[in-house]
Amino acid sequence: MIRLSGITPSGHIQLGNHLGAIRRWAAEGGPEDLYFVSDMHGMTTTHNPARLRSLAAEQLAMLIASGIAPERVFVQSDIARELGALTWILECTCSYGEAARMIQFKEKSKGQAGVRLSLLTYPVLMAADILLQGAGEVPVGEDQRQHVELARALAKRFNGTYGDVFTMPKAVLPPSGARVKDLADPTRKMSKSARDEVGVVFVLDEPDQIRRKIRRAVTDGGTRPVFSPETRPGMANLLEILAACTGGKPEVLAEHFPSYGALKEAVAEAVIEELRPVREGTVALLADPAELDRVRKAGAARAAERGEHRLSSALRLIGGN
Ligand code: TRP
């Protein structure tokens, strides 16, 4: 069973991406799994090409520094030809209404002028990512579940109409509560594309920046830490982060600290130690562009080769040559 997932270089990778997704991909990864930087998905709204390119390189380095085997990673645009071709085939399998119904499309296009057509067809490219590689399981957050379901519907329809080519994928969701919230606004999830960065801990932040952000995290008027997500969301977020970094339980950890200040110090140190190897590994790889390039080319060649027979069978079955 192949697991596959992607991360879009819409910003620098933050603590929530690390704890909620990447760290898990590295720990649970099977020998067949594939993880990639979905830079083509970063072109669907206004973007800066040079920034996109450098964020994609940074994210590739970070996937490797996080412990995912270099043979298991690639950058999406390195196989743009294969994916573009398969996206077209899948677009010929997808109805306009199906694409327009996607919640993320509706949210992102609402009230916007000049919405790119690619924002509408983005889930079809995502289906191509998944189906080209024959992935059976797709670890994603709740917000991407509907897109994986579309990929599944398209695979089923194509297989039923033209012939059996595609593996049926299914979404694998993280356990509930495993979502890091913004430190400045604990009602929102931490996001790499947040406009205001004071509440976002980036994996490449220096230890001092991390300390500062965590000390300033919004909590409540209480004095002793208590784990109560409903009534004290900021405190609960800090306890969840500490639990994720140290392996304890948030409600038990709460009892170990006499004050909010003491807890914040402990959270900061735990986060710094959790991120240190990833930050150092990423910086080292980025300082060695020849090595990064070698890994990148090898990953692209493998990903293209792995999907080649599915792409040519699908094209042939739908009436091409
Ligand atoms: N769209 C996903 C996100 O924004 C990233 C992604 C792109 C992806 N292609 C994928 C995830 C294929 C899983 C499978 O988070």
Short mmCIF file of C-alpha atoms and ligand atoms in Angstrom, two decimals:
data_model
loop_
_atom_site.label_atom_id
_atom_site.label_comp_id
_atom_site.label_asym_id
_atom_site.label_seq_id
_atom_site.Cartn_x
_atom_site.Cartn_y
_atom_site.Cartn_z
CA MET A 1 0.00 0.00 0.00
CA ILE A 2 1.46 3.33 -1.09
CA ARG A 3 0.87 6.38 1.08
CA LEU A 4 1.26 9.73 -0.56
CA SER A 5 0.84 13.31 0.52
CA GLY A 6 1.94 16.77 -0.50
CA ILE A 7 2.71 20.09 1.12
CA THR A 8 2.16 23.36 -0.73
CA PRO A 9 4.93 26.00 -0.54
CA SER A 10 2.55 28.84 0.28
CA GLY A 11 4.80 29.88 3.18
CA HIS A 12 7.50 28.65 5.54
CA ILE A 13 6.73 25.36 7.26
CA GLN A 14 5.44 25.94 10.78
CA LEU A 15 5.14 23.95 13.98
CA GLY A 16 1.63 22.72 13.14
CA ASN A 17 2.80 21.27 9.81
CA HIS A 18 5.68 19.58 11.61
CA LEU A 19 3.73 18.07 14.52
CA GLY A 20 0.50 17.36 12.65
CA ALA A 21 1.83 16.06 9.35
CA ILE A 22 5.52 15.85 8.48
CA ARG A 23 6.74 14.26 11.71
CA ARG A 24 4.08 11.61 11.29
CA TRP A 25 4.94 10.99 7.65
CA ALA A 26 8.54 10.38 8.71
CA ALA A 27 7.62 8.09 11.61
CA GLU A 28 4.98 6.01 9.87
CA GLY A 29 6.54 5.94 6.45
CA GLY A 30 6.61 2.62 4.64
CA PRO A 31 9.24 1.80 2.02
CA GLU A 32 6.83 2.62 -0.83
CA ASP A 33 5.51 5.94 0.45
CA LEU A 34 5.90 9.23 -1.38
CA TYR A 35 5.86 12.78 -0.08
CA PHE A 36 6.19 15.78 -2.30
CA VAL A 37 6.28 19.56 -2.45
CA SER A 38 3.14 20.60 -4.37
CA ASP A 39 4.54 23.78 -5.87
CA MET A 40 2.11 23.70 -8.82
CA HIS A 41 -0.68 24.10 -6.28
CA GLY A 42 1.04 27.28 -5.15
CA MET A 43 0.35 28.90 -8.53
CA THR A 44 -3.44 28.92 -8.24
CA THR A 45 -3.68 32.33 -6.55
CA THR A 46 -1.53 35.48 -6.78
CA HIS A 47 2.04 34.40 -6.14
CA ASN A 48 5.64 35.47 -6.52
CA PRO A 49 7.55 33.03 -8.80
CA ALA A 50 10.98 33.52 -7.19
CA ARG A 51 9.56 33.08 -3.70
CA LEU A 52 7.65 29.97 -4.75
CA ARG A 53 10.85 28.45 -6.17
CA SER A 54 12.88 29.13 -3.06
CA LEU A 55 10.14 27.93 -0.70
CA ALA A 56 9.88 24.71 -2.72
CA ALA A 57 13.61 24.04 -2.30
CA GLU A 58 13.39 24.82 1.41
CA GLN A 59 10.46 22.46 1.88
CA LEU A 60 12.15 19.65 0.00
CA ALA A 61 15.20 20.02 2.24
CA MET A 62 12.95 20.06 5.29
CA LEU A 63 11.12 16.87 4.34
CA ILE A 64 14.48 15.11 4.19
CA ALA A 65 15.79 16.76 7.37
CA SER A 66 12.62 15.59 9.10
CA GLY A 67 13.62 11.99 8.50
CA ILE A 68 11.77 11.04 5.32
CA ALA A 69 14.11 8.95 3.15
CA PRO A 70 15.47 10.97 0.22
CA GLU A 71 14.19 8.24 -2.13
CA ARG A 72 10.65 9.00 -1.01
CA VAL A 73 10.50 12.72 -1.82
CA PHE A 74 10.11 14.84 -4.93
CA VAL A 75 8.96 18.24 -6.19
CA GLN A 76 5.69 18.27 -8.12
CA SER A 77 6.75 20.62 -10.93
CA ASP A 78 9.68 18.31 -11.74
CA ILE A 79 7.06 15.93 -13.18
CA ALA A 80 4.82 18.69 -14.58
CA ARG A 81 4.63 17.01 -18.02
CA GLU A 82 3.24 13.75 -16.66
CA LEU A 83 0.91 15.48 -14.22
CA GLY A 84 -0.32 17.97 -16.80
CA ALA A 85 -1.21 15.15 -19.17
CA LEU A 86 -3.00 13.13 -16.52
CA THR A 87 -4.83 16.21 -15.24
CA TRP A 88 -6.26 16.71 -18.72
CA ILE A 89 -7.46 13.12 -18.88
CA LEU A 90 -9.06 13.46 -15.46
CA GLU A 91 -10.66 16.77 -16.39
CA CYS A 92 -12.36 14.85 -19.18
CA THR A 93 -13.73 12.57 -16.46
CA CYS A 94 -14.87 15.31 -14.06
CA SER A 95 -18.00 17.44 -14.39
CA TYR A 96 -17.93 21.21 -14.00
CA GLY A 97 -20.46 20.97 -11.16
CA GLU A 98 -18.30 18.52 -9.26
CA ALA A 99 -15.35 20.88 -9.31
CA ALA A 100 -17.42 23.99 -8.55
CA ARG A 101 -18.94 22.29 -5.49
CA MET A 102 -15.61 21.97 -3.70
CA ILE A 103 -15.79 23.87 -0.41
CA GLN A 104 -12.24 25.18 -0.67
CA PHE A 105 -12.93 26.55 -4.15
CA LYS A 106 -16.07 28.28 -2.95
CA GLU A 107 -14.26 29.81 0.01
CA LYS A 108 -11.18 30.92 -1.87
CA SER A 109 -13.04 32.31 -4.88
CA LYS A 110 -15.75 34.14 -2.95
CA GLY A 111 -15.69 37.86 -3.67
CA GLN A 112 -12.41 37.60 -5.61
CA ALA A 113 -11.89 39.22 -8.99
CA GLY A 114 -9.92 37.36 -11.65
CA VAL A 115 -10.13 33.91 -10.04
CA ARG A 116 -7.72 31.64 -11.90
CA LEU A 117 -9.19 28.67 -13.70
CA SER A 118 -6.54 26.58 -11.92
CA LEU A 119 -8.20 27.34 -8.59
CA LEU A 120 -11.24 25.50 -9.92
CA THR A 121 -9.26 22.61 -11.40
CA TYR A 122 -6.77 22.32 -8.52
CA PRO A 123 -8.52 19.26 -7.04
CA VAL A 124 -8.17 17.54 -10.42
CA LEU A 125 -4.41 18.15 -10.37
CA MET A 126 -4.46 16.76 -6.84
CA ALA A 127 -6.29 13.69 -8.15
CA ALA A 128 -3.57 13.34 -10.77
CA ASP A 129 -0.89 13.53 -8.03
CA ILE A 130 -2.57 10.69 -6.22
CA LEU A 131 -3.66 8.49 -9.14
CA LEU A 132 -0.44 8.78 -11.15
CA GLN A 133 1.48 7.15 -8.31
CA GLY A 134 -1.16 4.51 -7.49
CA ALA A 135 -1.51 5.71 -3.91
CA GLY A 136 -3.97 3.81 -1.71
CA GLU A 137 -3.81 6.03 1.36
CA VAL A 138 -3.59 9.80 1.45
CA PRO A 139 -2.82 11.41 4.83
CA VAL A 140 -4.40 14.88 4.82
CA GLY A 141 -6.11 17.34 7.14
CA GLU A 142 -9.88 17.63 7.26
CA ASP A 143 -9.82 20.54 4.78
CA GLN A 144 -8.46 18.24 2.04
CA ARG A 145 -10.77 15.30 2.64
CA GLN A 146 -13.27 16.40 0.01
CA HIS A 147 -10.49 16.62 -2.59
CA VAL A 148 -9.38 13.06 -1.87
CA GLU A 149 -12.99 11.95 -2.20
CA LEU A 150 -13.12 13.60 -5.62
CA ALA A 151 -9.96 11.70 -6.61
CA ARG A 152 -11.67 8.51 -5.52
CA ALA A 153 -14.82 9.32 -7.50
CA LEU A 154 -12.78 10.09 -10.63
CA ALA A 155 -10.76 6.88 -10.31
CA LYS A 156 -13.94 4.85 -9.98
CA ARG A 157 -15.59 6.56 -12.92
CA PHE A 158 -12.56 6.24 -15.17
CA ASN A 159 -12.05 2.58 -14.28
CA GLY A 160 -15.75 1.83 -14.83
CA THR A 161 -16.05 3.75 -18.10
CA TYR A 162 -12.76 3.11 -19.89
CA GLY A 163 -10.96 0.30 -18.13
CA ASP A 164 -9.25 -0.53 -14.87
CA VAL A 165 -6.10 1.58 -14.44
CA PHE A 166 -6.29 3.46 -11.17
CA THR A 167 -5.92 2.36 -7.56
CA MET A 168 -8.79 3.61 -5.36
CA PRO A 169 -7.36 6.08 -2.85
CA LYS A 170 -8.73 6.92 0.55
CA ALA A 171 -8.07 9.81 2.91
CA VAL A 172 -6.35 9.11 6.23
CA LEU A 173 -7.14 11.80 8.80
CA PRO A 174 -5.00 12.64 11.82
CA PRO A 175 -6.47 11.96 15.28
CA SER A 176 -8.73 14.78 16.45
CA GLY A 177 -7.17 17.36 18.71
CA ALA A 178 -3.85 17.01 16.91
CA ARG A 179 -4.13 20.50 15.55
CA VAL A 180 -1.86 23.31 16.67
CA LYS A 181 -3.57 26.69 17.06
CA ASP A 182 -2.20 30.17 16.37
CA LEU A 183 -0.49 31.48 19.53
CA ALA A 184 -1.96 34.96 19.08
CA ASP A 185 -5.46 33.71 18.26
CA PRO A 186 -6.11 30.20 19.59
CA THR A 187 -9.46 30.00 17.83
CA ARG A 188 -7.62 29.65 14.49
CA LYS A 189 -5.27 26.94 13.41
CA MET A 190 -1.62 27.81 13.01
CA SER A 191 -1.01 28.44 9.31
CA LYS A 192 2.07 28.94 7.15
CA SER A 193 0.20 31.51 5.08
CA ALA A 194 -1.14 33.56 8.00
CA ARG A 195 -0.93 37.29 7.39
CA ASP A 196 0.22 38.02 10.91
CA GLU A 197 3.18 35.91 11.98
CA VAL A 198 3.45 36.72 15.71
CA GLY A 199 1.40 33.67 16.60
CA VAL A 200 3.17 31.28 14.22
CA VAL A 201 6.32 29.32 15.16
CA PHE A 202 8.27 28.48 12.03
CA VAL A 203 10.51 25.43 11.95
CA LEU A 204 13.43 27.63 10.86
CA ASP A 205 12.91 30.20 13.64
CA GLU A 206 15.93 30.78 15.89
CA PRO A 207 15.53 29.62 19.52
CA ASP A 208 15.22 33.20 20.74
CA GLN A 209 12.38 33.94 18.33
CA ILE A 210 10.60 30.81 19.50
CA ARG A 211 10.98 31.84 23.16
CA ARG A 212 9.62 35.28 22.39
CA LYS A 213 6.59 34.02 20.47
CA ILE A 214 5.68 31.49 23.14
CA ARG A 215 6.09 33.96 26.01
CA ARG A 216 3.68 36.27 24.22
CA ALA A 217 1.13 33.56 23.51
CA VAL A 218 -2.39 34.69 24.35
CA THR A 219 -3.83 32.89 27.38
CA ASP A 220 -6.51 33.89 29.89
CA GLY A 221 -6.65 35.53 33.30
CA GLY A 222 -5.92 32.33 35.22
CA THR A 223 -2.85 31.70 37.38
CA ARG A 224 -2.37 27.92 37.50
CA PRO A 225 -2.41 25.89 34.28
CA VAL A 226 -5.56 23.83 33.71
CA PHE A 227 -6.43 21.86 30.58
CA SER A 228 -9.82 23.10 29.41
CA PRO A 229 -9.97 23.52 25.61
CA GLU A 230 -13.46 25.05 25.65
CA THR A 231 -12.95 27.70 28.29
CA ARG A 232 -9.16 28.21 28.07
CA PRO A 233 -8.19 27.60 24.44
CA GLY A 234 -4.82 29.41 24.60
CA MET A 235 -3.66 27.46 27.64
CA ALA A 236 -4.97 24.22 26.15
CA ASN A 237 -3.00 24.88 22.97
CA LEU A 238 0.24 25.33 24.93
CA LEU A 239 -0.41 22.11 26.85
CA GLU A 240 -1.17 20.24 23.61
CA ILE A 241 2.06 21.50 22.08
CA LEU A 242 4.03 20.45 25.16
CA ALA A 243 2.35 17.05 25.09
CA ALA A 244 3.13 16.59 21.40
CA CYS A 245 6.81 17.46 21.98
CA THR A 246 7.37 15.49 25.19
CA GLY A 247 4.93 12.62 24.84
CA GLY A 248 2.85 13.34 27.97
CA LYS A 249 -0.88 13.98 28.36
CA PRO A 250 -2.01 17.64 28.42
CA GLU A 251 -4.29 17.26 31.46
CA VAL A 252 -1.51 15.58 33.46
CA LEU A 253 1.20 18.02 32.34
CA ALA A 254 -0.96 20.93 33.52
CA GLU A 255 -0.49 19.80 37.12
CA HIS A 256 3.30 19.96 36.92
CA PHE A 257 3.47 23.74 36.60
CA PRO A 258 2.82 26.26 39.35
CA SER A 259 2.32 29.19 37.00
CA TYR A 260 1.60 30.18 33.41
CA GLY A 261 5.11 31.60 33.18
CA ALA A 262 6.77 28.35 34.22
CA LEU A 263 4.67 26.42 31.74
CA LYS A 264 5.52 28.79 28.89
CA GLU A 265 9.25 28.38 29.60
CA ALA A 266 8.86 24.60 29.45
CA VAL A 267 6.87 24.77 26.22
CA ALA A 268 9.48 27.00 24.61
CA GLU A 269 12.36 24.68 25.55
CA ALA A 270 10.45 21.60 24.38
CA VAL A 271 9.62 23.20 21.02
CA ILE A 272 13.20 24.39 20.53
CA GLU A 273 14.55 20.88 21.15
CA GLU A 274 11.89 19.28 18.94
CA LEU A 275 12.68 21.56 16.01
CA ARG A 276 16.45 21.81 16.45
CA PRO A 277 17.47 18.74 14.39
CA VAL A 278 15.07 19.65 11.60
CA ARG A 279 16.26 23.24 11.44
CA GLU A 280 19.92 22.25 11.52
CA GLY A 281 19.45 19.53 8.93
CA THR A 282 17.52 21.85 6.62
CA VAL A 283 20.12 24.60 6.86
CA ALA A 284 22.90 22.08 6.15
CA LEU A 285 21.14 20.72 3.07
CA LEU A 286 20.36 24.17 1.72
CA ALA A 287 24.05 24.98 2.05
CA ASP A 288 24.82 22.03 -0.25
CA PRO A 289 22.89 22.79 -3.45
CA ALA A 290 24.70 20.06 -5.40
CA GLU A 291 23.47 17.36 -3.01
CA LEU A 292 19.96 18.80 -2.91
CA ASP A 293 19.89 18.90 -6.70
CA ARG A 294 21.05 15.30 -6.94
CA VAL A 295 18.29 14.12 -4.57
CA ARG A 296 15.76 16.21 -6.41
CA LYS A 297 16.61 14.85 -9.86
CA ALA A 298 16.61 11.27 -8.62
CA GLY A 299 13.23 11.77 -6.92
CA ALA A 300 11.73 13.26 -10.07
CA ALA A 301 13.02 10.45 -12.25
CA ARG A 302 11.58 7.82 -9.92
CA ALA A 303 8.20 9.57 -9.61
CA ALA A 304 7.89 9.98 -13.38
CA GLU A 305 8.91 6.42 -14.08
CA ARG A 306 6.63 5.02 -11.45
CA GLY A 307 3.56 6.66 -13.00
CA GLU A 308 4.46 6.20 -16.64
CA HIS A 309 2.51 2.98 -17.29
CA ARG A 310 -0.65 4.36 -15.67
CA LEU A 311 -0.48 7.54 -17.71
CA SER A 312 0.04 5.74 -21.02
CA SER A 313 -2.68 3.16 -20.30
CA ALA A 314 -5.16 5.89 -19.29
CA LEU A 315 -4.41 7.94 -22.41
CA ARG A 316 -4.81 4.90 -24.63
CA LEU A 317 -8.07 3.81 -22.94
CA ILE A 318 -9.70 7.25 -23.21
CA GLY A 319 -9.03 7.28 -26.95
CA GLY A 320 -5.60 8.83 -27.37
CA ASN A 321 -2.52 7.10 -28.54
N1 TRP B 1 -3.65 20.32 -1.59
C1 TRP B 1 -2.90 19.86 -0.46
C2 TRP B 1 -2.86 20.95 0.62
O1 TRP B 1 -3.01 22.10 0.31
C3 TRP B 1 -1.51 19.46 -0.85
C4 TRP B 1 -1.54 18.40 -1.88
C5 TRP B 1 -1.35 18.56 -3.21
C6 TRP B 1 -1.81 17.03 -1.68
N2 TRP B 1 -1.45 17.38 -3.87
C7 TRP B 1 -1.74 16.43 -2.95
C8 TRP B 1 -2.09 16.26 -0.57
C9 TRP B 1 -1.98 15.05 -3.12
C10 TRP B 1 -2.33 14.91 -0.73
C11 TRP B 1 -2.27 14.32 -2.00
O2 TRP B 1 -2.66 20.64 1.78
#
